[in-house]
Amino acid sequence: MRIRLATLVLVLCAASPSQVLSTRAVNRILEQGSWGPGLEPSLTLAQQGFEAWFQEQVDAPVSTFTDQPFYNSDGKPNTNVGPLQVAFFQNAVGNPDQLRQRVAFALSEIWVISELEINNASAFPPLLRIFQNRAFDNYENLMRDVTLNPGMGRFLNMANNDKGNAAKGTTANENYAREILQLFTLGLVKLNSDGTPILDASGAAIPSYTQADVANLAKAFTGWTYPPMPGFLTRGHNRTYYVGSMVAVESLHDTSRKDILGVTIPAGGTAETDLDASLHAIFLHPNLPPFVSQQLIQHLVTSNPSPAYVGRVASVFENNGAGVRGDLKAVVHAILTDEEARAADDPNTAGQENFGHMREPVLFVANLLRGLNGTVSATSAVAGTAANLGQRLFYPPSVFSYFSPQYRTIHSLLGPELQIYSSQTAANRANAVNSAVYGGQFDSGSKLDISAFVAAAANSITLVNMIDRVFFHESMSNELRVAINQALSPLTVRADKAKAALYVALTSGEYQIVH
């Protein structure tokens, strides 16, 4: 049974909890905090208000992913992530923890691993569960869990990263140490609290860390190996195994003094105490709140948040109001209730220039599935549709993810998702809509049902209004309405009208961008 989701947005305490807001306001928050409004938003749920919906999302049963075997029945490594891709879209279409799923996916696009490098499906469920379970938890807990995840250990060489040996001319591997600073927590340059770079007297950006920080952090991260397979004991390097957290081998840990980001970690520490101290030093760095906050805003709300927006959210990251730093529940709440996110909820409010973000392929496919009453079977290859649009789920091309959060358009505006958008993928989007609307499926295992739109097509105005509500949160332009009506004018059969109207609407530039 498919579970419907809806909400009500309260505009920053400006409305009472009992006030009923517009469908536009309801669906805008669902565009930002779920995989899409779906066909039938619940007015009862909407009337409960944003706070009730938000807490319901936090409390909803957590979508999960089943562990996959390391080996196939033929004894070869299991490289098939297809079942996980199916589970991902089944969760997106039918499960109630919509906001948690969106946040978890955003975190997975920051803390990246890839099947292209790992080549084993069993590495992914444990890490995906971390993102799901920590989506509303503390960022420092997330940092620790991911750092000790064996999939990450394999991808960025922290697993079996031993202390240096001067006699052999070896040093600790610096790969994970560098990427956790550059990509997962701080970024390359020092930031103001609003995410803008801090400049020196000559106007140049200031590096946020040094090579010495990387080298010392690499030493702090030595001495960890894969968790032991059931029935085995850890005596040194364990065989590659992805279930559980990595375990320490103290004889392989560098116990020397480490100086990291201005913090001294005394000599003589264990692998665990050094890891915790170094992660805490990163966690307390002033770059962390704006760096992480901006990326979460980009994934959920808009590619080009103003410095003020970033600053407001970063301040909540620094202190959730109760003296707690890194509270992701409070951060996500701040992102969705910020005045910049909610400004266009009122149809009488002019839209913000350069606001919104492009629907990345995974979001595009999930949104269509929800809006067109879709179902995904266990045999579906619906992830292939997203891959055909430029985003192969669980196969980001590098540690920089599917696209860079710093990618800019020709107008120098941030537009991360546009990095994987091309003339070919634009055509593929139109083909995907054609398959969904006219063929009733993305693949043989995914079915879409447009019968509600066919019923509405008895009246063209009703049909267009329904499409506007489900897919455009009642903000469709007059130009697009005219284009749809022109396509409808020669048609008399309701099914033909519904298909034509949906095709024109869902291939439009307006639909590609979430406003």
Short mmCIF file of C-alpha atoms in Angstrom, two decimals:
data_model
loop_
_atom_site.label_atom_id
_atom_site.label_comp_id
_atom_site.label_asym_id
_atom_site.label_seq_id
_atom_site.Cartn_x
_atom_site.Cartn_y
_atom_site.Cartn_z
CA MET A 1 0.00 0.00 0.00
CA ARG A 2 1.41 3.33 -1.00
CA ILE A 3 1.73 5.86 1.83
CA ARG A 4 0.83 9.46 1.02
CA LEU A 5 2.66 12.39 2.60
CA ALA A 6 1.64 15.99 3.12
CA THR A 7 2.43 18.96 5.29
CA LEU A 8 1.67 22.50 6.20
CA VAL A 9 4.21 25.28 6.24
CA LEU A 10 4.00 27.91 8.93
CA VAL A 11 5.87 30.98 7.80
CA LEU A 12 8.22 31.65 10.69
CA CYS A 13 5.66 32.00 13.49
CA ALA A 14 3.59 34.38 11.37
CA ALA A 15 0.67 31.96 11.37
CA SER A 16 -1.12 30.23 14.21
CA PRO A 17 -0.83 26.41 14.45
CA SER A 18 -4.46 25.99 13.46
CA GLN A 19 -4.30 28.19 10.37
CA VAL A 20 -4.85 26.38 7.09
CA LEU A 21 -2.32 27.47 4.48
CA SER A 22 -2.47 27.16 0.73
CA THR A 23 -1.69 24.08 -1.28
CA ARG A 24 1.14 26.10 -2.75
CA ALA A 25 2.75 26.44 0.67
CA VAL A 26 2.14 22.79 1.48
CA ASN A 27 3.67 21.50 -1.74
CA ARG A 28 6.66 23.84 -1.70
CA ILE A 29 7.83 22.38 1.59
CA LEU A 30 7.30 18.90 0.20
CA GLU A 31 9.42 19.76 -2.82
CA GLN A 32 12.20 20.68 -0.40
CA GLY A 33 11.63 18.11 2.35
CA SER A 34 10.48 14.98 0.52
CA TRP A 35 10.78 13.20 -2.80
CA GLY A 36 7.70 15.08 -4.00
CA PRO A 37 4.19 16.01 -2.87
CA GLY A 38 2.52 13.00 -4.45
CA LEU A 39 -0.89 12.87 -6.00
CA GLU A 40 -3.12 13.37 -2.97
CA PRO A 41 -1.66 15.51 -0.17
CA SER A 42 -3.59 15.10 3.08
CA LEU A 43 -5.39 18.28 4.12
CA THR A 44 -5.81 16.88 7.63
CA LEU A 45 -2.06 16.51 7.98
CA ALA A 46 -1.60 19.94 6.47
CA GLN A 47 -3.84 21.52 9.09
CA GLN A 48 -1.61 20.22 11.89
CA GLY A 49 1.13 22.64 10.93
CA PHE A 50 4.80 22.47 10.08
CA GLU A 51 6.01 21.61 13.56
CA ALA A 52 3.73 18.60 13.82
CA TRP A 53 4.75 17.41 10.36
CA PHE A 54 8.44 17.92 11.10
CA GLN A 55 8.28 15.92 14.32
CA GLU A 56 6.27 13.23 12.55
CA GLN A 57 9.05 12.99 9.99
CA VAL A 58 11.69 12.69 12.70
CA ASP A 59 9.66 9.97 14.44
CA ALA A 60 8.67 8.03 11.29
CA PRO A 61 9.97 4.45 10.94
CA VAL A 62 13.43 4.61 9.40
CA SER A 63 13.79 3.27 5.87
CA THR A 64 16.65 0.83 5.68
CA PHE A 65 18.69 -1.32 3.33
CA THR A 66 19.20 -5.06 3.62
CA ASP A 67 22.75 -6.37 3.87
CA GLN A 68 24.03 -7.83 0.63
CA PRO A 69 26.26 -10.92 0.37
CA PHE A 70 29.97 -10.37 -0.15
CA TYR A 71 30.15 -13.31 -2.56
CA ASN A 72 27.78 -14.65 -5.18
CA SER A 73 26.79 -18.30 -5.18
CA ASP A 74 29.59 -18.96 -7.67
CA GLY A 75 32.15 -17.69 -5.19
CA LYS A 76 32.86 -14.47 -7.07
CA PRO A 77 32.55 -11.03 -5.43
CA ASN A 78 29.04 -9.61 -5.53
CA THR A 79 29.17 -6.44 -7.62
CA ASN A 80 25.40 -6.17 -8.17
CA VAL A 81 24.00 -3.06 -6.47
CA GLY A 82 20.73 -3.46 -8.39
CA PRO A 83 18.75 -4.68 -5.34
CA LEU A 84 19.94 -1.63 -3.38
CA GLN A 85 18.96 0.71 -6.21
CA VAL A 86 15.50 -0.86 -6.25
CA ALA A 87 15.19 -0.52 -2.48
CA PHE A 88 16.23 3.12 -2.73
CA PHE A 89 13.40 3.98 -5.12
CA GLN A 90 10.88 1.80 -3.29
CA ASN A 91 11.69 3.72 -0.11
CA ALA A 92 11.40 7.03 -1.97
CA VAL A 93 8.02 6.19 -3.49
CA GLY A 94 6.30 4.50 -0.59
CA ASN A 95 7.90 5.06 2.81
CA PRO A 96 6.80 7.77 5.24
CA ASP A 97 10.25 9.01 6.39
CA GLN A 98 10.53 11.28 3.38
CA LEU A 99 12.53 14.07 4.99
CA ARG A 100 14.97 11.64 6.58
CA GLN A 101 15.54 10.02 3.18
CA ARG A 102 16.22 13.37 1.50
CA VAL A 103 18.69 14.42 4.21
CA ALA A 104 20.38 11.02 4.15
CA PHE A 105 20.80 11.22 0.38
CA ALA A 106 22.27 14.71 0.70
CA LEU A 107 24.76 13.41 3.29
CA SER A 108 25.69 10.55 0.95
CA GLU A 109 26.52 13.13 -1.72
CA ILE A 110 28.90 14.84 0.69
CA TRP A 111 30.49 11.73 2.26
CA VAL A 112 31.08 9.82 -0.96
CA ILE A 113 32.01 6.24 -1.77
CA SER A 114 31.59 4.64 -5.20
CA GLU A 115 30.99 1.18 -6.56
CA LEU A 116 33.37 2.12 -9.36
CA GLU A 117 36.22 1.75 -6.88
CA ILE A 118 34.86 -0.69 -4.30
CA ASN A 119 33.33 -3.30 -6.62
CA ASN A 120 31.27 -4.98 -3.92
CA ALA A 121 27.60 -4.39 -3.16
CA SER A 122 27.95 -5.44 0.48
CA ALA A 123 29.86 -2.21 1.24
CA PHE A 124 26.83 0.01 0.75
CA PRO A 125 24.02 -0.98 3.17
CA PRO A 126 26.05 -0.30 6.35
CA LEU A 127 27.01 3.18 5.15
CA LEU A 128 23.52 3.98 3.88
CA ARG A 129 22.14 3.01 7.27
CA ILE A 130 24.54 5.46 8.94
CA PHE A 131 23.16 8.30 6.83
CA GLN A 132 19.58 7.26 7.61
CA ASN A 133 20.18 6.83 11.34
CA ARG A 134 22.26 9.99 11.77
CA ALA A 135 20.20 12.29 9.54
CA PHE A 136 18.72 14.06 12.60
CA ASP A 137 21.55 13.23 15.00
CA ASN A 138 24.77 15.09 15.77
CA TYR A 139 27.27 15.75 12.98
CA GLU A 140 30.20 14.66 15.16
CA ASN A 141 28.57 11.25 15.62
CA LEU A 142 28.12 11.05 11.85
CA MET A 143 31.78 11.95 11.34
CA ARG A 144 32.92 9.14 13.63
CA ASP A 145 30.58 6.52 12.20
CA VAL A 146 31.55 7.26 8.60
CA THR A 147 35.26 7.45 9.43
CA LEU A 148 35.12 3.92 10.86
CA ASN A 149 32.87 2.56 8.14
CA PRO A 150 34.80 -0.14 6.24
CA GLY A 151 33.34 0.95 2.90
CA MET A 152 34.82 4.40 3.43
CA GLY A 153 37.97 2.72 4.74
CA ARG A 154 38.28 0.83 1.48
CA PHE A 155 37.39 3.79 -0.75
CA LEU A 156 39.82 6.28 0.77
CA ASN A 157 42.51 3.93 2.08
CA MET A 158 42.01 4.29 5.83
CA ALA A 159 41.52 0.54 6.26
CA ASN A 160 44.92 -1.08 6.89
CA ASN A 161 46.58 2.33 7.02
CA ASP A 162 49.63 1.54 9.15
CA LYS A 163 52.04 3.82 10.96
CA GLY A 164 55.07 4.87 8.96
CA ASN A 165 58.26 2.84 8.98
CA ALA A 166 61.41 4.91 8.53
CA ALA A 167 63.54 1.84 7.83
CA LYS A 168 61.23 0.86 4.97
CA GLY A 169 60.69 4.44 3.84
CA THR A 170 56.91 4.30 4.36
CA THR A 171 54.55 6.92 5.77
CA ALA A 172 50.91 6.92 6.77
CA ASN A 173 48.47 7.10 3.85
CA GLU A 174 47.07 10.66 3.61
CA ASN A 175 44.11 10.03 1.33
CA TYR A 176 41.29 10.00 3.89
CA ALA A 177 42.94 12.70 6.01
CA ARG A 178 42.98 15.05 3.03
CA GLU A 179 39.46 14.33 1.80
CA ILE A 180 37.77 14.59 5.17
CA LEU A 181 39.16 18.11 5.45
CA GLN A 182 38.71 19.21 1.84
CA LEU A 183 35.35 17.66 0.97
CA PHE A 184 33.52 16.40 4.05
CA THR A 185 34.01 19.07 6.70
CA LEU A 186 36.02 22.26 6.08
CA GLY A 187 36.71 23.01 2.44
CA LEU A 188 39.89 24.48 1.06
CA VAL A 189 39.71 28.05 2.37
CA LYS A 190 38.81 29.73 5.64
CA LEU A 191 35.22 30.91 5.73
CA ASN A 192 33.26 33.59 7.47
CA SER A 193 30.23 32.36 9.37
CA ASP A 194 28.09 33.13 6.30
CA GLY A 195 30.17 30.92 4.00
CA THR A 196 32.03 33.72 2.23
CA PRO A 197 35.83 33.35 2.08
CA ILE A 198 38.06 35.15 4.54
CA LEU A 199 40.65 37.20 2.64
CA ASP A 200 44.13 38.29 3.65
CA ALA A 201 45.50 41.82 3.30
CA SER A 202 46.21 41.25 -0.39
CA GLY A 203 42.69 40.00 -1.09
CA ALA A 204 43.64 36.32 -1.42
CA ALA A 205 41.75 33.46 0.20
CA ILE A 206 43.44 31.81 3.19
CA PRO A 207 43.86 28.01 3.23
CA SER A 208 41.79 26.30 5.92
CA TYR A 209 44.46 23.69 6.65
CA THR A 210 48.08 22.92 5.81
CA GLN A 211 49.97 19.93 4.49
CA ALA A 212 51.31 19.47 8.03
CA ASP A 213 47.71 19.15 9.26
CA VAL A 214 47.07 16.45 6.66
CA ALA A 215 50.25 14.53 7.55
CA ASN A 216 49.51 14.62 11.28
CA LEU A 217 45.87 13.69 10.76
CA ALA A 218 46.97 10.72 8.64
CA LYS A 219 49.12 9.55 11.59
CA ALA A 220 46.17 9.94 13.95
CA PHE A 221 44.09 7.73 11.65
CA THR A 222 46.55 4.81 11.57
CA GLY A 223 45.98 1.36 13.05
CA TRP A 224 42.46 0.51 11.82
CA THR A 225 41.52 -2.59 9.86
CA TYR A 226 38.33 -4.19 8.56
CA PRO A 227 35.96 -5.73 11.09
CA PRO A 228 36.64 -9.45 11.50
CA MET A 229 34.44 -11.85 9.60
CA PRO A 230 32.20 -13.94 11.87
CA GLY A 231 34.26 -16.65 13.53
CA PHE A 232 37.61 -14.89 13.02
CA LEU A 233 39.80 -12.92 15.45
CA THR A 234 41.75 -9.76 14.67
CA ARG A 235 45.49 -10.38 14.75
CA GLY A 236 46.61 -7.82 12.18
CA HIS A 237 45.17 -6.86 8.84
CA ASN A 238 41.74 -8.44 8.48
CA ARG A 239 40.35 -9.57 5.15
CA THR A 240 38.06 -7.11 3.41
CA TYR A 241 34.67 -7.21 5.11
CA TYR A 242 32.05 -4.47 5.22
CA VAL A 243 29.61 -5.30 8.05
CA GLY A 244 30.30 -3.46 11.31
CA SER A 245 32.85 -0.80 12.18
CA MET A 246 36.58 -1.02 11.60
CA VAL A 247 38.61 -2.23 14.58
CA ALA A 248 41.91 -0.99 16.00
CA VAL A 249 45.25 -2.80 15.90
CA GLU A 250 47.32 -0.85 18.40
CA SER A 251 50.66 -2.20 17.23
CA LEU A 252 50.00 -0.55 13.85
CA HIS A 253 49.03 2.85 15.29
CA ASP A 254 51.36 5.84 15.34
CA THR A 255 51.61 6.99 18.97
CA SER A 256 53.69 10.10 18.34
CA ARG A 257 52.48 13.63 19.09
CA LYS A 258 50.18 15.16 16.47
CA ASP A 259 49.41 18.83 15.86
CA ILE A 260 46.14 19.18 13.95
CA LEU A 261 44.37 22.47 13.18
CA GLY A 262 46.05 24.16 16.13
CA VAL A 263 45.23 21.35 18.55
CA THR A 264 48.00 19.23 20.08
CA ILE A 265 47.28 15.54 20.59
CA PRO A 266 49.88 14.26 23.09
CA ALA A 267 52.10 11.28 22.38
CA GLY A 268 51.07 7.91 23.75
CA GLY A 269 47.43 7.89 22.66
CA THR A 270 45.59 4.85 21.38
CA ALA A 271 44.09 4.53 17.92
CA GLU A 272 40.68 5.32 19.38
CA THR A 273 41.66 8.29 21.56
CA ASP A 274 43.69 9.84 18.74
CA LEU A 275 40.84 9.38 16.29
CA ASP A 276 38.31 10.93 18.66
CA ALA A 277 40.59 13.86 19.48
CA SER A 278 41.36 14.60 15.84
CA LEU A 279 37.70 14.39 14.79
CA HIS A 280 36.78 16.70 17.65
CA ALA A 281 39.38 19.22 16.50
CA ILE A 282 37.80 19.18 13.04
CA PHE A 283 34.31 19.39 14.54
CA LEU A 284 35.21 22.55 16.46
CA HIS A 285 36.77 24.30 13.47
CA PRO A 286 34.81 27.47 12.56
CA ASN A 287 34.58 26.40 8.90
CA LEU A 288 32.44 23.35 9.64
CA PRO A 289 29.06 25.07 10.27
CA PRO A 290 28.98 27.22 7.11
CA PHE A 291 30.62 24.58 4.90
CA VAL A 292 28.14 21.83 5.78
CA SER A 293 25.14 24.14 6.08
CA GLN A 294 25.60 25.55 2.59
CA GLN A 295 25.74 22.10 1.01
CA LEU A 296 22.63 20.90 2.83
CA ILE A 297 20.79 24.05 1.74
CA GLN A 298 21.89 23.42 -1.84
CA HIS A 299 20.60 19.85 -1.85
CA LEU A 300 17.27 20.64 -0.19
CA VAL A 301 16.30 24.18 -1.15
CA THR A 302 18.43 26.32 -3.47
CA SER A 303 21.75 26.20 -5.29
CA ASN A 304 22.49 29.87 -4.57
CA PRO A 305 21.63 30.57 -0.94
CA SER A 306 22.45 34.10 0.11
CA PRO A 307 25.28 34.55 2.61
CA ALA A 308 22.63 35.66 5.10
CA TYR A 309 20.74 32.35 4.65
CA VAL A 310 23.94 30.35 5.12
CA GLY A 311 24.84 32.44 8.13
CA ARG A 312 21.47 31.92 9.82
CA VAL A 313 21.64 28.16 9.38
CA ALA A 314 25.31 28.02 10.37
CA SER A 315 24.48 29.82 13.61
CA VAL A 316 22.04 27.02 14.44
CA PHE A 317 24.74 24.49 13.57
CA GLU A 318 27.00 26.28 16.06
CA ASN A 319 24.34 26.36 18.75
CA ASN A 320 20.91 24.76 18.52
CA GLY A 321 19.58 27.09 21.23
CA ALA A 322 20.47 24.68 24.01
CA GLY A 323 24.24 24.98 23.72
CA VAL A 324 24.65 21.96 21.40
CA ARG A 325 26.86 22.17 18.33
CA GLY A 326 26.21 20.05 15.24
CA ASP A 327 22.54 19.16 15.90
CA LEU A 328 21.38 18.09 12.43
CA LYS A 329 17.72 18.00 13.43
CA ALA A 330 17.92 21.67 14.36
CA VAL A 331 19.94 22.46 11.24
CA VAL A 332 17.42 20.83 8.88
CA HIS A 333 14.57 22.59 10.71
CA ALA A 334 16.38 25.91 10.26
CA ILE A 335 16.94 25.24 6.55
CA LEU A 336 13.26 24.53 5.88
CA THR A 337 11.82 27.34 8.01
CA ASP A 338 14.25 30.05 6.94
CA GLU A 339 12.66 33.17 5.47
CA GLU A 340 14.53 32.60 2.20
CA ALA A 341 13.12 29.09 1.84
CA ARG A 342 9.59 30.17 2.69
CA ALA A 343 9.48 33.53 0.89
CA ALA A 344 7.53 32.27 -2.13
CA ASP A 345 4.89 30.33 -0.16
CA ASP A 346 2.56 33.30 -0.52
CA PRO A 347 1.42 33.53 -4.17
CA ASN A 348 1.30 37.32 -3.77
CA THR A 349 5.03 37.41 -3.03
CA ALA A 350 7.34 38.00 -5.96
CA GLY A 351 9.70 35.14 -6.69
CA GLN A 352 13.33 35.45 -5.68
CA GLU A 353 15.83 35.90 -8.48
CA ASN A 354 18.20 32.96 -8.93
CA PHE A 355 16.30 30.89 -6.34
CA GLY A 356 15.87 27.10 -6.53
CA HIS A 357 17.86 24.20 -7.90
CA MET A 358 17.70 21.84 -10.82
CA ARG A 359 16.14 18.45 -10.22
CA GLU A 360 19.09 16.09 -10.25
CA PRO A 361 18.20 12.84 -12.08
CA VAL A 362 17.48 10.78 -8.94
CA LEU A 363 15.14 13.49 -7.65
CA PHE A 364 13.59 13.90 -11.11
CA VAL A 365 12.74 10.19 -11.36
CA ALA A 366 11.49 9.91 -7.77
CA ASN A 367 9.32 13.01 -8.16
CA LEU A 368 7.70 11.63 -11.30
CA LEU A 369 7.08 8.28 -9.63
CA ARG A 370 5.32 9.94 -6.71
CA GLY A 371 3.36 12.43 -8.79
CA LEU A 372 2.23 9.80 -11.31
CA ASN A 373 1.17 7.28 -8.66
CA GLY A 374 4.08 4.99 -9.50
CA THR A 375 5.10 1.64 -8.10
CA VAL A 376 8.50 -0.05 -8.21
CA SER A 377 8.76 -3.84 -8.15
CA ALA A 378 11.67 -5.92 -6.91
CA THR A 379 12.69 -6.58 -10.52
CA SER A 380 12.71 -2.93 -11.58
CA ALA A 381 15.69 -1.31 -13.26
CA VAL A 382 14.30 2.19 -12.73
CA ALA A 383 17.73 3.36 -11.56
CA GLY A 384 18.75 2.94 -15.19
CA THR A 385 16.52 5.89 -16.06
CA ALA A 386 18.41 8.13 -13.64
CA ALA A 387 21.69 6.78 -15.01
CA ASN A 388 20.56 7.65 -18.53
CA LEU A 389 20.02 11.20 -17.30
CA GLY A 390 23.56 11.44 -15.95
CA GLN A 391 23.37 10.11 -12.37
CA ARG A 392 24.13 6.44 -11.87
CA LEU A 393 23.04 5.73 -8.31
CA PHE A 394 25.92 4.49 -6.09
CA TYR A 395 28.40 5.10 -8.91
CA PRO A 396 29.58 8.69 -8.41
CA PRO A 397 32.54 9.15 -10.74
CA SER A 398 34.90 10.30 -7.96
CA VAL A 399 35.14 11.39 -4.34
CA PHE A 400 33.88 14.77 -5.60
CA SER A 401 30.47 13.10 -5.97
CA TYR A 402 28.10 13.15 -8.96
CA PHE A 403 28.64 16.92 -9.31
CA SER A 404 30.57 19.56 -7.44
CA PRO A 405 28.76 21.85 -4.97
CA GLN A 406 31.01 24.64 -6.31
CA TYR A 407 30.12 24.17 -10.00
CA ARG A 408 29.10 27.47 -11.57
CA THR A 409 27.12 28.26 -14.69
CA ILE A 410 28.24 30.59 -17.47
CA HIS A 411 26.57 33.38 -15.46
CA SER A 412 28.87 32.59 -12.48
CA LEU A 413 25.92 31.33 -10.45
CA LEU A 414 26.25 28.15 -8.41
CA GLY A 415 24.44 25.35 -10.21
CA PRO A 416 25.82 22.01 -9.01
CA GLU A 417 23.32 19.74 -10.78
CA LEU A 418 23.92 21.51 -14.09
CA GLN A 419 27.41 19.99 -14.20
CA ILE A 420 25.82 16.70 -15.39
CA TYR A 421 23.22 18.36 -17.61
CA SER A 422 23.88 18.37 -21.34
CA SER A 423 21.99 18.48 -24.63
CA GLN A 424 21.97 14.68 -24.61
CA THR A 425 20.68 14.31 -21.05
CA ALA A 426 18.10 17.03 -21.77
CA ALA A 427 16.80 14.92 -24.65
CA ASN A 428 16.90 11.86 -22.41
CA ARG A 429 14.72 13.66 -19.87
CA ALA A 430 12.10 14.23 -22.54
CA ASN A 431 12.33 10.56 -23.53
CA ALA A 432 11.90 9.52 -19.89
CA VAL A 433 8.76 11.64 -19.59
CA ASN A 434 7.47 10.15 -22.83
CA SER A 435 7.99 6.63 -21.46
CA ALA A 436 6.29 7.53 -18.20
CA VAL A 437 3.30 9.32 -19.71
CA TYR A 438 2.68 7.48 -22.96
CA GLY A 439 4.20 4.12 -22.06
CA GLY A 440 3.10 3.97 -18.43
CA GLN A 441 6.51 2.86 -17.20
CA PHE A 442 10.19 3.68 -16.95
CA ASP A 443 11.00 -0.02 -17.29
CA SER A 444 9.09 -3.29 -17.04
CA GLY A 445 9.33 -3.24 -13.24
CA SER A 446 8.03 0.28 -12.69
CA LYS A 447 4.43 1.22 -13.39
CA LEU A 448 2.89 4.69 -13.53
CA ASP A 449 -0.82 5.42 -13.28
CA ILE A 450 -2.20 8.61 -14.84
CA SER A 451 -5.86 7.66 -14.38
CA ALA A 452 -6.46 10.56 -11.98
CA PHE A 453 -5.26 12.98 -14.65
CA VAL A 454 -7.41 11.25 -17.26
CA ALA A 455 -10.45 11.74 -15.04
CA ALA A 456 -9.57 15.41 -14.59
CA ALA A 457 -9.25 15.84 -18.36
CA ALA A 458 -13.03 16.06 -18.68
CA ASN A 459 -12.33 19.75 -18.17
CA SER A 460 -9.10 21.26 -19.50
CA ILE A 461 -8.91 23.87 -16.76
CA THR A 462 -9.29 21.20 -14.09
CA LEU A 463 -6.59 19.09 -15.73
CA VAL A 464 -4.09 21.92 -15.95
CA ASN A 465 -4.83 22.99 -12.38
CA MET A 466 -4.23 19.45 -11.16
CA ILE A 467 -0.87 19.26 -12.93
CA ASP A 468 -0.03 22.67 -11.50
CA ARG A 469 -0.85 21.50 -7.98
CA VAL A 470 0.97 18.16 -8.10
CA PHE A 471 4.12 19.19 -9.98
CA PHE A 472 4.40 23.01 -9.79
CA HIS A 473 3.00 23.83 -6.31
CA GLU A 474 0.52 26.16 -8.02
CA SER A 475 3.17 28.40 -9.55
CA MET A 476 2.87 27.42 -13.23
CA SER A 477 3.44 30.38 -15.52
CA ASN A 478 0.80 31.69 -17.89
CA GLU A 479 3.14 30.92 -20.78
CA LEU A 480 3.23 27.24 -19.86
CA ARG A 481 -0.54 27.17 -19.42
CA VAL A 482 -0.93 28.59 -22.91
CA ALA A 483 1.46 25.98 -24.34
CA ILE A 484 -0.47 23.16 -22.68
CA ASN A 485 -3.81 24.48 -23.89
CA GLN A 486 -2.47 24.74 -27.43
CA ALA A 487 -1.50 21.07 -27.25
CA LEU A 488 -4.97 20.18 -25.95
CA SER A 489 -6.99 22.14 -28.49
CA PRO A 490 -7.11 19.52 -31.29
CA LEU A 491 -7.70 16.59 -28.88
CA THR A 492 -11.04 15.14 -27.83
CA VAL A 493 -10.19 11.88 -26.01
CA ARG A 494 -9.55 12.42 -22.30
CA ALA A 495 -6.62 10.01 -22.14
CA ASP A 496 -4.96 11.81 -25.05
CA LYS A 497 -5.52 15.14 -23.35
CA ALA A 498 -4.03 13.95 -20.08
CA LYS A 499 -0.95 12.54 -21.81
CA ALA A 500 -0.37 15.63 -23.93
CA ALA A 501 -0.77 18.00 -21.01
CA LEU A 502 1.56 15.99 -18.78
CA TYR A 503 4.16 15.67 -21.52
CA VAL A 504 4.26 19.41 -22.23
CA ALA A 505 4.35 20.27 -18.52
CA LEU A 506 6.96 17.74 -17.44
CA THR A 507 9.37 18.41 -20.30
CA SER A 508 9.22 22.16 -19.69
CA GLY A 509 12.11 24.15 -18.31
CA GLU A 510 9.86 25.19 -15.44
CA TYR A 511 9.57 21.63 -14.19
CA GLN A 512 13.31 20.98 -14.35
CA ILE A 513 13.97 23.66 -11.73
CA VAL A 514 12.53 23.37 -8.21
CA HIS A 515 11.56 26.90 -7.12
#
